């Protein structure tokens, strides 16, 4: 499994992803699930991936190759005229990879992968998309300003209840770490280190990037503090009366 | 979907279940998923069910029939010599129903159902079991004093963090309603009314029973109060610093 979240705030875009991949509980590895394309002062694109690792790596490799050999196929991630076209490019690449992986008669389910793509291209607004294994995609809106992929359920209630697009980057990271901590505690196939990336709107460069390790002091503060805070919050509610 | 929880506390057993069943979002109904067998001063057995409604109804009907016609087949739910034997009886009945539903060559997955069985028989301790669609089962322990079936993920983090077997019945109901509220908000296939049942240890009769409707004032207090309490808890944690 995997857990990745992309959020759109008034200030910009925040991305977080775990790094655990597994083929059974007895076969785990660390792989980065966050990929970035940047042309300074012109565009920043961030892609988070979940699902079959062979598929996600193939998609990223193809997107990378297109970036590096511009005469080969256009547009590349560094050349798409809009975020919408970049999402289409990712979707088309997913379809291409899955078609190649699953020849006729074989189910494509095992090769499935989903993606969150966010970023901004000069002259346009920051945008955030979720791309399905079928290659089609949806865009975040004011009503639904974030996307999750992978093991989404454990960490969703706190996002639904506490996220607000007016949050600062610092508060958003706190919220994401609470959401990740809930997930880490319940699903062994989601694990640190956790990658964090911040893109500040209209900056056209990566604003902040960090790999948060399991023993990171802030991560531990959040994890322990949240257990305590939850218990206090729970105590503050009135008990049931018969 | 469905959401049911059974917890074992020092004081006894607490059960909660929703009532929504669905065959697609355009076809929903209300069905009770909590069933009880009681022989006053001798035993109380409570069964919660999740999964294919035809299967769970068939299982409960067969268990009921056995109860009512004691010469037909023994032991019945009112006669098993122990909770362990009651869990075996439920497990065997599940296997029988699924075998009948899925003739050779057909996958049994669609007919799957899981159960939580709890109760006490005079002279023995209260016990709590989870019975799988395959008919085998596990028992709750000091390390894992509760079971969930159905849509378990949204409501699990709060149970894991806040549940303590020393909790009173009143606190346990509060906790369960927080867990149910998180689930109701995220999964349309879990819905009120919610059935609540309390069995106090060594009482050998149902201690308290209530159907909690959506507009129940305490349910609303918890739902609204928890959003507020969570936000305050979240604010109490230190923000991330770059």
Tab-separated table of C-alpha atoms in Angstrom:
chain	number	residue	atom	x	y	z
A	1	UNK	CA	0.000	0.000	0.000
A	2	UNK	CA	0.911	3.645	0.076
A	3	UNK	CA	-0.460	6.860	1.450
A	4	UNK	CA	-0.161	10.131	-0.462
A	5	UNK	CA	-2.025	13.404	-0.053
A	6	UNK	CA	-2.036	16.582	-2.124
A	7	UNK	CA	-3.772	19.702	-0.783
A	8	UNK	CA	-4.552	23.038	-2.307
A	9	UNK	CA	-4.446	25.997	0.081
A	10	UNK	CA	-4.763	29.725	-0.518
A	11	UNK	CA	-0.976	29.914	-0.248
A	12	UNK	CA	-0.142	27.090	-2.611
A	13	UNK	CA	0.102	23.309	-2.797
A	14	UNK	CA	1.330	20.868	-0.158
A	15	UNK	CA	2.264	17.273	-0.948
A	16	UNK	CA	3.076	14.384	1.367
A	17	UNK	CA	3.838	10.740	0.603
A	18	UNK	CA	5.150	7.710	2.456
A	19	UNK	CA	7.912	5.537	1.005
A	20	UNK	CA	6.967	1.951	1.751
A	21	UNK	CA	6.349	-0.504	-1.028
A	22	UNK	CA	5.558	-4.122	-0.400
A	23	UNK	CA	4.940	-7.388	-2.156
A	24	UNK	CA	3.621	-9.162	0.919
A	25	UNK	CA	4.494	-8.279	4.509
A	26	UNK	CA	7.725	-10.268	4.156
A	27	UNK	CA	8.981	-8.208	1.243
A	28	UNK	CA	9.135	-4.476	1.911
A	29	UNK	CA	11.286	-1.738	0.426
A	30	UNK	CA	11.714	2.024	0.464
A	31	UNK	CA	10.856	3.877	-2.749
A	32	UNK	CA	10.226	7.543	-3.306
A	33	UNK	CA	6.652	8.145	-4.517
A	34	UNK	CA	7.060	11.876	-5.096
A	35	UNK	CA	8.429	13.127	-8.403
A	36	UNK	CA	9.022	16.660	-9.489
A	37	UNK	CA	9.531	18.545	-12.750
A	38	UNK	CA	10.727	22.095	-12.540
A	39	UNK	CA	11.621	24.821	-15.022
A	40	UNK	CA	12.570	27.685	-12.789
A	41	UNK	CA	10.401	30.805	-13.009
A	42	UNK	CA	8.124	28.996	-15.483
A	43	UNK	CA	6.602	25.829	-13.966
A	44	UNK	CA	6.649	23.335	-11.113
A	45	UNK	CA	4.855	19.970	-11.437
A	46	UNK	CA	4.673	17.409	-8.645
A	47	UNK	CA	3.461	13.837	-9.146
A	48	UNK	CA	2.559	11.431	-6.306
A	49	UNK	CA	2.016	7.776	-7.157
A	50	UNK	CA	0.244	4.791	-5.597
A	51	UNK	CA	-0.352	1.266	-6.796
A	52	UNK	CA	1.719	-1.237	-8.730
A	53	UNK	CA	5.368	-0.128	-8.444
A	54	UNK	CA	6.324	-1.456	-11.886
A	55	UNK	CA	3.515	0.624	-13.390
A	56	UNK	CA	4.284	3.821	-11.466
A	57	UNK	CA	8.013	3.544	-12.214
A	58	UNK	CA	7.312	2.933	-15.892
A	59	UNK	CA	5.003	5.956	-16.016
A	60	UNK	CA	7.565	8.207	-14.340
A	61	UNK	CA	10.377	6.843	-16.529
A	62	UNK	CA	8.403	7.500	-19.700
A	63	UNK	CA	7.518	11.002	-18.526
A	64	UNK	CA	11.200	11.567	-17.692
A	65	UNK	CA	12.419	10.258	-21.033
A	66	UNK	CA	10.046	12.542	-22.843
A	67	UNK	CA	11.434	15.402	-20.817
A	68	UNK	CA	14.979	14.562	-21.744
A	69	UNK	CA	14.537	13.862	-25.451
A	70	UNK	CA	12.315	16.694	-26.631
A	71	UNK	CA	12.541	15.720	-30.272
A	72	UNK	CA	11.234	12.255	-29.483
A	73	UNK	CA	7.681	12.974	-28.411
A	74	UNK	CA	5.936	16.175	-27.473
A	75	UNK	CA	4.623	17.690	-25.339
A	76	UNK	CA	6.736	16.663	-22.355
A	77	UNK	CA	6.066	17.496	-18.706
A	78	UNK	CA	8.240	20.575	-19.142
A	79	UNK	CA	6.399	21.688	-22.260
A	80	UNK	CA	2.686	21.040	-21.805
A	81	UNK	CA	0.848	24.305	-22.411
A	82	UNK	CA	-1.326	23.822	-19.284
A	83	UNK	CA	-1.740	21.761	-16.117
A	84	UNK	CA	-4.748	20.158	-17.781
A	85	UNK	CA	-2.539	18.963	-20.640
A	86	UNK	CA	0.024	17.690	-18.127
A	87	UNK	CA	-2.710	15.639	-16.409
A	88	UNK	CA	-3.742	14.285	-19.808
A	89	UNK	CA	-0.142	13.372	-20.545
A	90	UNK	CA	0.110	11.438	-17.259
A	91	UNK	CA	-3.250	9.753	-17.935
A	92	UNK	CA	-2.237	8.754	-21.470
A	93	UNK	CA	1.073	7.397	-20.189
A	94	UNK	CA	-0.714	5.321	-17.513
A	95	UNK	CA	-3.011	3.867	-20.151
A	96	UNK	CA	-0.044	3.094	-22.403
A	97	UNK	CA	1.898	1.356	-19.594
A	98	UNK	CA	-1.094	-0.686	-18.419
A	99	UNK	CA	-1.898	-1.708	-21.987
A	100	UNK	CA	1.665	-2.969	-22.405
A	101	UNK	CA	1.650	-4.753	-19.015
A	102	UNK	CA	-1.648	-6.542	-19.478
A	103	UNK	CA	-1.910	-8.223	-22.864
A	104	UNK	CA	-5.330	-9.321	-24.090
A	105	UNK	CA	-7.169	-11.653	-21.767
A	106	UNK	CA	-5.233	-10.677	-18.666
A	107	UNK	CA	-6.855	-8.525	-15.996
A	108	UNK	CA	-5.344	-5.068	-15.718
A	109	UNK	CA	-6.372	-4.762	-12.065
A	110	UNK	CA	-3.057	-6.015	-10.707
A	111	UNK	CA	-1.188	-3.376	-12.718
A	112	UNK	CA	-3.356	-0.502	-11.531
A	113	UNK	CA	-1.874	2.770	-10.329
A	114	UNK	CA	-3.280	6.154	-9.405
A	115	UNK	CA	-1.638	9.541	-9.231
A	116	UNK	CA	-1.977	13.009	-7.775
A	117	UNK	CA	-0.594	15.758	-9.989
A	118	UNK	CA	-0.279	19.320	-8.805
A	119	UNK	CA	1.585	22.396	-9.886
A	120	UNK	CA	1.486	25.712	-11.628
A	121	UNK	CA	2.508	26.998	-15.030
A	122	UNK	CA	3.357	30.677	-15.494
A	123	UNK	CA	0.341	32.824	-16.325
A	124	UNK	CA	-2.108	30.263	-14.906
A	125	UNK	CA	-3.516	29.248	-11.521
A	126	UNK	CA	-2.089	26.396	-9.406
A	127	UNK	CA	-4.094	23.230	-10.086
A	128	UNK	CA	-4.412	19.808	-8.500
A	129	UNK	CA	-5.581	16.614	-10.228
A	130	UNK	CA	-6.205	13.001	-9.343
A	131	UNK	CA	-5.522	10.542	-12.157
A	132	UNK	CA	-7.210	7.140	-12.102
A	133	UNK	CA	-5.760	3.803	-13.303
A	134	UNK	CA	-8.025	4.152	-16.359
A	135	UNK	CA	-6.150	7.328	-17.299
A	136	UNK	CA	-9.047	9.728	-16.774
A	137	UNK	CA	-8.822	12.353	-14.061
A	138	UNK	CA	-10.611	14.859	-11.841
A	139	UNK	CA	-9.590	18.259	-10.515
A	140	UNK	CA	-9.695	19.563	-6.961
A	141	UNK	CA	-12.223	22.313	-6.279
A	142	UNK	CA	-13.197	24.668	-3.459
A	143	UNK	CA	-15.517	21.949	-2.123
A	144	UNK	CA	-12.904	19.201	-2.308
A	145	UNK	CA	-9.532	20.908	-2.045
A	146	UNK	CA	-7.470	17.752	-1.449
A	147	UNK	CA	-6.896	14.289	-2.858
A	148	UNK	CA	-5.677	11.109	-1.215
A	149	UNK	CA	-4.437	7.945	-2.903
A	150	UNK	CA	-3.509	4.509	-1.514
A	151	UNK	CA	-4.638	3.721	2.033
A	152	UNK	CA	-6.970	6.685	2.337
A	153	UNK	CA	-9.499	5.713	4.995
A	154	UNK	CA	-7.699	5.872	8.351
A	155	UNK	CA	-6.372	9.358	7.682
A	156	UNK	CA	-9.481	10.849	6.106
A	157	UNK	CA	-11.700	11.787	9.093
A	158	UNK	CA	-9.217	14.342	10.442
A	159	UNK	CA	-8.687	15.902	6.997
A	160	UNK	CA	-12.431	16.175	6.421
A	161	UNK	CA	-12.994	17.761	9.802
A	162	UNK	CA	-9.992	20.026	10.235
A	163	UNK	CA	-8.691	21.050	6.813
A	164	UNK	CA	-9.331	24.584	5.763
A	165	UNK	CA	-7.829	26.163	2.646
A	166	UNK	CA	-6.941	29.250	4.707
A	167	UNK	CA	-4.432	27.202	6.729
A	168	UNK	CA	-0.777	28.220	6.633
A	169	UNK	CA	1.841	25.810	5.316
A	170	UNK	CA	2.970	25.116	8.902
A	171	UNK	CA	-0.541	24.190	10.048
A	172	UNK	CA	-1.120	22.099	6.935
A	173	UNK	CA	2.004	20.054	7.622
A	174	UNK	CA	0.805	19.484	11.179
A	175	UNK	CA	-2.563	18.294	9.860
A	176	UNK	CA	-0.952	16.009	7.314
A	177	UNK	CA	1.298	14.462	9.937
A	178	UNK	CA	-1.708	13.740	12.165
A	179	UNK	CA	-3.429	12.105	9.185
A	180	UNK	CA	-0.285	10.117	8.330
A	181	UNK	CA	0.231	9.080	11.942
A	182	UNK	CA	-3.304	7.618	12.116
A	183	UNK	CA	-2.573	5.669	8.949
A	184	UNK	CA	0.874	4.467	10.028
A	185	UNK	CA	-0.572	3.089	13.247
A	186	UNK	CA	-3.203	1.021	11.456
A	187	UNK	CA	-1.578	-0.154	8.233
A	188	UNK	CA	1.899	-1.697	8.202
A	189	UNK	CA	2.163	-1.148	4.466
A	190	UNK	CA	2.391	2.616	5.000
A	191	UNK	CA	5.652	3.695	6.633
A	192	UNK	CA	8.203	6.468	7.055
A	193	UNK	CA	10.331	8.147	5.908
A	194	UNK	CA	7.717	10.610	4.714
A	195	UNK	CA	8.397	13.037	1.885
A	196	UNK	CA	7.077	16.578	2.168
A	197	UNK	CA	7.024	19.210	-0.553
A	198	UNK	CA	5.604	22.724	-0.548
A	199	UNK	CA	4.931	24.843	-3.581
A	200	UNK	CA	4.088	28.466	-2.863
A	201	UNK	CA	1.735	29.961	-5.449
A	202	UNK	CA	3.280	32.196	-8.130
A	203	UNK	CA	6.804	31.287	-6.991
A	204	UNK	CA	7.530	28.828	-9.845
A	205	UNK	CA	10.094	27.024	-7.747
A	206	UNK	CA	9.970	24.405	-5.004
A	207	UNK	CA	9.349	26.248	-1.750
A	208	UNK	CA	10.355	23.645	0.770
A	209	UNK	CA	11.282	19.996	0.694
A	210	UNK	CA	12.033	17.576	3.501
A	211	UNK	CA	12.298	13.856	4.141
A	212	UNK	CA	10.799	13.204	7.575
A	213	UNK	CA	12.316	10.157	9.249
A	214	UNK	CA	10.532	7.952	11.806
A	215	UNK	CA	12.613	9.397	14.627
A	216	UNK	CA	12.092	13.013	13.555
A	217	UNK	CA	11.453	14.993	16.770
A	218	UNK	CA	8.496	16.948	15.342
A	219	UNK	CA	6.925	13.743	14.008
A	220	UNK	CA	7.222	12.216	17.488
A	221	UNK	CA	5.791	15.328	19.118
A	222	UNK	CA	2.772	15.110	16.843
A	223	UNK	CA	2.326	11.378	17.293
A	224	UNK	CA	2.494	11.466	21.086
A	225	UNK	CA	0.806	14.845	21.420
A	226	UNK	CA	-2.096	13.778	19.245
A	227	UNK	CA	-2.847	10.720	21.366
A	228	UNK	CA	-2.954	12.958	24.424
A	229	UNK	CA	-4.921	15.699	22.695
A	230	UNK	CA	-7.469	13.190	21.394
A	231	UNK	CA	-7.968	11.742	24.842
A	232	UNK	CA	-8.518	15.220	26.292
A	233	UNK	CA	-10.878	16.108	23.448
A	234	UNK	CA	-12.782	12.902	24.116
A	235	UNK	CA	-12.974	13.626	27.838
A	236	UNK	CA	-14.345	17.097	27.112
A	237	UNK	CA	-17.515	15.633	25.555
A	238	UNK	CA	-20.430	14.759	27.832
A	239	UNK	CA	-20.854	11.067	28.700
A	240	UNK	CA	-23.896	9.143	27.533
A	241	UNK	CA	-26.746	9.013	30.035
A	242	UNK	CA	-29.178	6.103	30.231
B	1	UNK	CA	-21.640	-1.923	3.815
B	2	UNK	CA	-22.218	-1.992	7.530
B	3	UNK	CA	-20.428	-0.949	10.667
B	4	UNK	CA	-20.614	-3.032	13.834
B	5	UNK	CA	-18.435	-3.003	16.931
B	6	UNK	CA	-18.340	-5.272	19.966
B	7	UNK	CA	-16.190	-4.293	22.968
B	8	UNK	CA	-15.277	-6.092	26.136
B	9	UNK	CA	-14.850	-3.897	29.207
B	10	UNK	CA	-14.273	-4.771	32.849
B	11	UNK	CA	-17.977	-4.161	33.434
B	12	UNK	CA	-19.303	-6.253	30.576
B	13	UNK	CA	-19.905	-6.161	26.821
B	14	UNK	CA	-21.075	-3.265	24.659
B	15	UNK	CA	-22.420	-3.738	21.136
B	16	UNK	CA	-23.257	-1.173	18.482
B	17	UNK	CA	-24.417	-1.636	14.893
B	18	UNK	CA	-25.821	0.515	12.117
B	19	UNK	CA	-28.894	-0.521	10.146
B	20	UNK	CA	-28.214	0.359	6.521
B	21	UNK	CA	-28.075	-2.304	3.857
B	22	UNK	CA	-27.581	-1.515	0.233
B	23	UNK	CA	-27.435	-3.112	-3.165
B	24	UNK	CA	-25.988	-0.068	-4.887
B	25	UNK	CA	-26.426	3.527	-3.723
B	26	UNK	CA	-29.835	3.594	-5.407
B	27	UNK	CA	-31.187	0.696	-3.402
B	28	UNK	CA	-30.927	1.122	0.366
B	29	UNK	CA	-32.951	-0.337	3.223
B	30	UNK	CA	-33.031	-0.480	6.995
B	31	UNK	CA	-32.332	-3.878	8.581
B	32	UNK	CA	-31.431	-4.718	12.126
B	33	UNK	CA	-27.965	-6.299	12.309
B	34	UNK	CA	-28.088	-7.067	16.011
B	35	UNK	CA	-29.663	-10.310	17.219
B	36	UNK	CA	-30.019	-11.554	20.731
B	37	UNK	CA	-30.695	-14.877	22.467
B	38	UNK	CA	-31.520	-14.768	26.119
B	39	UNK	CA	-32.422	-17.336	28.769
B	40	UNK	CA	-32.867	-15.198	31.833
B	41	UNK	CA	-30.442	-15.831	34.707
B	42	UNK	CA	-28.600	-18.366	32.537
B	43	UNK	CA	-27.237	-16.807	29.339
B	44	UNK	CA	-27.225	-13.822	27.026
B	45	UNK	CA	-25.788	-14.098	23.506
B	46	UNK	CA	-25.565	-11.172	21.077
B	47	UNK	CA	-24.746	-11.547	17.381
B	48	UNK	CA	-23.780	-8.664	15.059
B	49	UNK	CA	-23.664	-9.320	11.335
B	50	UNK	CA	-22.022	-7.742	8.280
B	51	UNK	CA	-21.862	-8.760	4.650
B	52	UNK	CA	-24.349	-10.330	2.265
B	53	UNK	CA	-27.822	-9.774	3.750
B	54	UNK	CA	-29.229	-13.013	2.325
B	55	UNK	CA	-26.416	-14.917	4.029
B	56	UNK	CA	-26.695	-13.137	7.391
B	57	UNK	CA	-30.477	-13.515	7.432
B	58	UNK	CA	-30.218	-17.197	6.551
B	59	UNK	CA	-27.668	-17.721	9.328
B	60	UNK	CA	-29.834	-15.965	11.906
B	61	UNK	CA	-32.971	-17.794	10.701
B	62	UNK	CA	-31.265	-21.162	10.974
B	63	UNK	CA	-29.964	-20.316	14.442
B	64	UNK	CA	-33.473	-19.166	15.412
B	65	UNK	CA	-35.131	-22.283	14.042
B	66	UNK	CA	-32.765	-24.430	15.990
B	67	UNK	CA	-33.659	-22.485	19.067
B	68	UNK	CA	-37.343	-22.965	18.531
B	69	UNK	CA	-37.384	-26.643	17.621
B	70	UNK	CA	-35.028	-28.204	20.134
B	71	UNK	CA	-35.718	-31.742	18.972
B	72	UNK	CA	-34.656	-30.871	15.441
B	73	UNK	CA	-30.959	-30.208	15.866
B	74	UNK	CA	-28.825	-29.643	18.920
B	75	UNK	CA	-27.150	-27.786	20.398
B	76	UNK	CA	-29.049	-24.557	19.779
B	77	UNK	CA	-27.937	-21.052	20.730
B	78	UNK	CA	-29.858	-21.472	23.998
B	79	UNK	CA	-28.241	-24.823	24.756
B	80	UNK	CA	-24.577	-24.682	23.757
B	81	UNK	CA	-22.519	-25.663	26.772
B	82	UNK	CA	-20.099	-22.734	26.275
B	83	UNK	CA	-19.559	-19.493	24.357
B	84	UNK	CA	-16.885	-21.327	22.366
B	85	UNK	CA	-19.467	-23.880	21.249
B	86	UNK	CA	-21.876	-21.046	20.380
B	87	UNK	CA	-19.188	-19.471	18.173
B	88	UNK	CA	-18.643	-22.872	16.529
B	89	UNK	CA	-22.357	-23.189	15.925
B	90	UNK	CA	-22.455	-19.780	14.216
B	91	UNK	CA	-19.351	-20.677	12.192
B	92	UNK	CA	-20.803	-24.007	11.080
B	93	UNK	CA	-24.076	-22.338	10.137
B	94	UNK	CA	-22.216	-19.724	8.041
B	95	UNK	CA	-20.340	-22.469	6.221
B	96	UNK	CA	-23.584	-24.365	5.606
B	97	UNK	CA	-25.374	-21.280	4.234
B	98	UNK	CA	-22.497	-20.256	1.995
B	99	UNK	CA	-22.137	-23.833	0.689
B	100	UNK	CA	-25.811	-23.810	-0.236
B	101	UNK	CA	-25.622	-20.345	-1.817
B	102	UNK	CA	-22.572	-21.002	-3.942
B	103	UNK	CA	-22.793	-24.271	-5.865
B	104	UNK	CA	-19.594	-25.744	-7.316
B	105	UNK	CA	-17.745	-23.456	-9.660
B	106	UNK	CA	-19.275	-20.254	-8.346
B	107	UNK	CA	-17.208	-17.903	-6.211
B	108	UNK	CA	-18.381	-17.704	-2.612
B	109	UNK	CA	-16.980	-14.179	-2.202
B	110	UNK	CA	-20.242	-12.445	-3.053
B	111	UNK	CA	-22.052	-14.430	-0.381
B	112	UNK	CA	-19.522	-13.646	2.339
B	113	UNK	CA	-20.577	-12.512	5.793
B	114	UNK	CA	-18.787	-11.940	9.081
B	115	UNK	CA	-20.098	-11.838	12.622
B	116	UNK	CA	-19.303	-10.639	16.107
B	117	UNK	CA	-20.640	-12.894	18.843
B	118	UNK	CA	-20.500	-11.931	22.498
B	119	UNK	CA	-22.176	-13.020	25.668
B	120	UNK	CA	-21.935	-14.974	28.850
B	121	UNK	CA	-23.184	-18.346	30.040
B	122	UNK	CA	-23.725	-18.957	33.747
B	123	UNK	CA	-20.619	-20.219	35.520
B	124	UNK	CA	-18.274	-18.871	32.833
B	125	UNK	CA	-16.639	-15.566	31.892
B	126	UNK	CA	-18.105	-13.154	29.302
B	127	UNK	CA	-16.487	-13.811	25.924
B	128	UNK	CA	-16.323	-12.032	22.589
B	129	UNK	CA	-15.637	-13.659	19.204
B	130	UNK	CA	-15.274	-12.597	15.590
B	131	UNK	CA	-16.444	-15.181	13.064
B	132	UNK	CA	-15.092	-15.059	9.522
B	133	UNK	CA	-16.955	-15.893	6.292
B	134	UNK	CA	-14.979	-19.166	6.247
B	135	UNK	CA	-16.634	-20.132	9.536
B	136	UNK	CA	-13.488	-20.046	11.662
B	137	UNK	CA	-13.197	-17.482	14.437
B	138	UNK	CA	-10.967	-15.628	16.872
B	139	UNK	CA	-11.546	-14.432	20.420
B	140	UNK	CA	-10.962	-10.985	21.914
B	141	UNK	CA	-8.124	-10.721	24.428
B	142	UNK	CA	-6.670	-8.167	26.822
B	143	UNK	CA	-4.481	-6.871	23.971
B	144	UNK	CA	-7.356	-6.643	21.490
B	145	UNK	CA	-10.523	-6.182	23.542
B	146	UNK	CA	-12.779	-5.187	20.634
B	147	UNK	CA	-13.802	-6.305	17.170
B	148	UNK	CA	-15.142	-4.342	14.219
B	149	UNK	CA	-16.828	-5.715	11.104
B	150	UNK	CA	-17.938	-4.026	7.884
B	151	UNK	CA	-16.532	-0.557	7.172
B	152	UNK	CA	-13.904	-0.659	9.905
B	153	UNK	CA	-11.247	1.808	8.839
B	154	UNK	CA	-12.672	5.305	9.360
B	155	UNK	CA	-13.720	4.550	12.921
B	156	UNK	CA	-10.671	2.585	13.991
B	157	UNK	CA	-8.083	5.287	14.877
B	158	UNK	CA	-10.178	6.695	17.733
B	159	UNK	CA	-10.906	3.225	19.139
B	160	UNK	CA	-7.223	2.276	19.026
B	161	UNK	CA	-6.189	5.493	20.723
B	162	UNK	CA	-8.898	6.057	23.289
B	163	UNK	CA	-10.446	2.718	24.249
B	164	UNK	CA	-9.578	1.366	27.648
B	165	UNK	CA	-11.239	-1.687	29.185
B	166	UNK	CA	-11.617	0.249	32.455
B	167	UNK	CA	-14.093	2.626	30.780
B	168	UNK	CA	-17.617	2.816	32.128
B	169	UNK	CA	-20.577	1.905	29.934
B	170	UNK	CA	-21.399	5.618	29.561
B	171	UNK	CA	-17.886	6.481	28.351
B	172	UNK	CA	-17.830	3.464	26.039
B	173	UNK	CA	-21.043	4.586	24.345
B	174	UNK	CA	-19.546	8.045	23.870
B	175	UNK	CA	-16.457	6.492	22.266
B	176	UNK	CA	-18.528	4.257	20.020
B	177	UNK	CA	-20.640	7.175	18.849
B	178	UNK	CA	-17.498	9.150	17.961
B	179	UNK	CA	-16.241	6.134	16.002
B	180	UNK	CA	-19.629	5.703	14.290
B	181	UNK	CA	-19.873	9.412	13.511
B	182	UNK	CA	-16.484	9.345	11.715
B	183	UNK	CA	-17.703	6.386	9.683
B	184	UNK	CA	-21.127	7.860	8.885
B	185	UNK	CA	-19.487	11.016	7.553
B	186	UNK	CA	-17.261	9.118	5.143
B	187	UNK	CA	-19.300	6.139	3.966
B	188	UNK	CA	-22.885	6.526	2.757
B	189	UNK	CA	-23.468	2.800	3.122
B	190	UNK	CA	-23.294	3.120	6.913
B	191	UNK	CA	-26.264	4.977	8.387
B	192	UNK	CA	-28.493	5.472	11.427
B	193	UNK	CA	-30.565	4.411	13.229
B	194	UNK	CA	-27.873	2.824	15.364
B	195	UNK	CA	-28.604	-0.085	17.684
B	196	UNK	CA	-26.938	-0.146	21.092
B	197	UNK	CA	-26.927	-3.035	23.550
B	198	UNK	CA	-25.183	-3.381	26.897
B	199	UNK	CA	-24.642	-6.591	28.772
B	200	UNK	CA	-23.388	-6.204	32.338
B	201	UNK	CA	-21.176	-9.091	33.438
B	202	UNK	CA	-22.768	-11.739	35.678
B	203	UNK	CA	-26.223	-10.217	35.167
B	204	UNK	CA	-27.456	-12.835	32.638
B	205	UNK	CA	-29.975	-10.406	31.213
B	206	UNK	CA	-29.803	-7.507	28.737
B	207	UNK	CA	-28.682	-4.457	30.704
B	208	UNK	CA	-29.660	-1.675	28.359
B	209	UNK	CA	-30.933	-1.438	24.817
B	210	UNK	CA	-31.613	1.577	22.636
B	211	UNK	CA	-32.157	2.474	19.010
B	212	UNK	CA	-30.395	5.791	18.403
B	213	UNK	CA	-32.018	7.787	15.620
B	214	UNK	CA	-30.185	10.309	13.404
B	215	UNK	CA	-31.832	13.204	15.195
B	216	UNK	CA	-31.095	11.854	18.681
B	217	UNK	CA	-29.961	14.865	20.760
B	218	UNK	CA	-26.986	13.050	22.327
B	219	UNK	CA	-25.868	11.787	18.912
B	220	UNK	CA	-25.978	15.372	17.629
B	221	UNK	CA	-24.092	16.665	20.663
B	222	UNK	CA	-21.337	14.129	20.029
B	223	UNK	CA	-21.210	14.777	16.299
B	224	UNK	CA	-20.990	18.549	16.626
B	225	UNK	CA	-18.964	18.498	19.822
B	226	UNK	CA	-16.396	16.145	18.350
B	227	UNK	CA	-15.745	18.387	15.359
B	228	UNK	CA	-15.112	21.260	17.729
B	229	UNK	CA	-13.074	19.184	20.178
B	230	UNK	CA	-10.931	17.818	17.347
B	231	UNK	CA	-10.233	21.291	16.051
B	232	UNK	CA	-9.210	22.464	19.530
B	233	UNK	CA	-7.063	19.349	20.018
B	234	UNK	CA	-5.428	20.032	16.691
B	235	UNK	CA	-4.780	23.686	17.586
B	236	UNK	CA	-3.170	22.606	20.866
B	237	UNK	CA	-0.333	20.856	19.006
B	238	UNK	CA	2.704	22.905	17.984
B	239	UNK	CA	2.846	23.972	14.311
B	240	UNK	CA	5.570	22.657	12.053
B	241	UNK	CA	8.638	24.890	11.770
B	242	UNK	CA	10.762	25.014	8.642
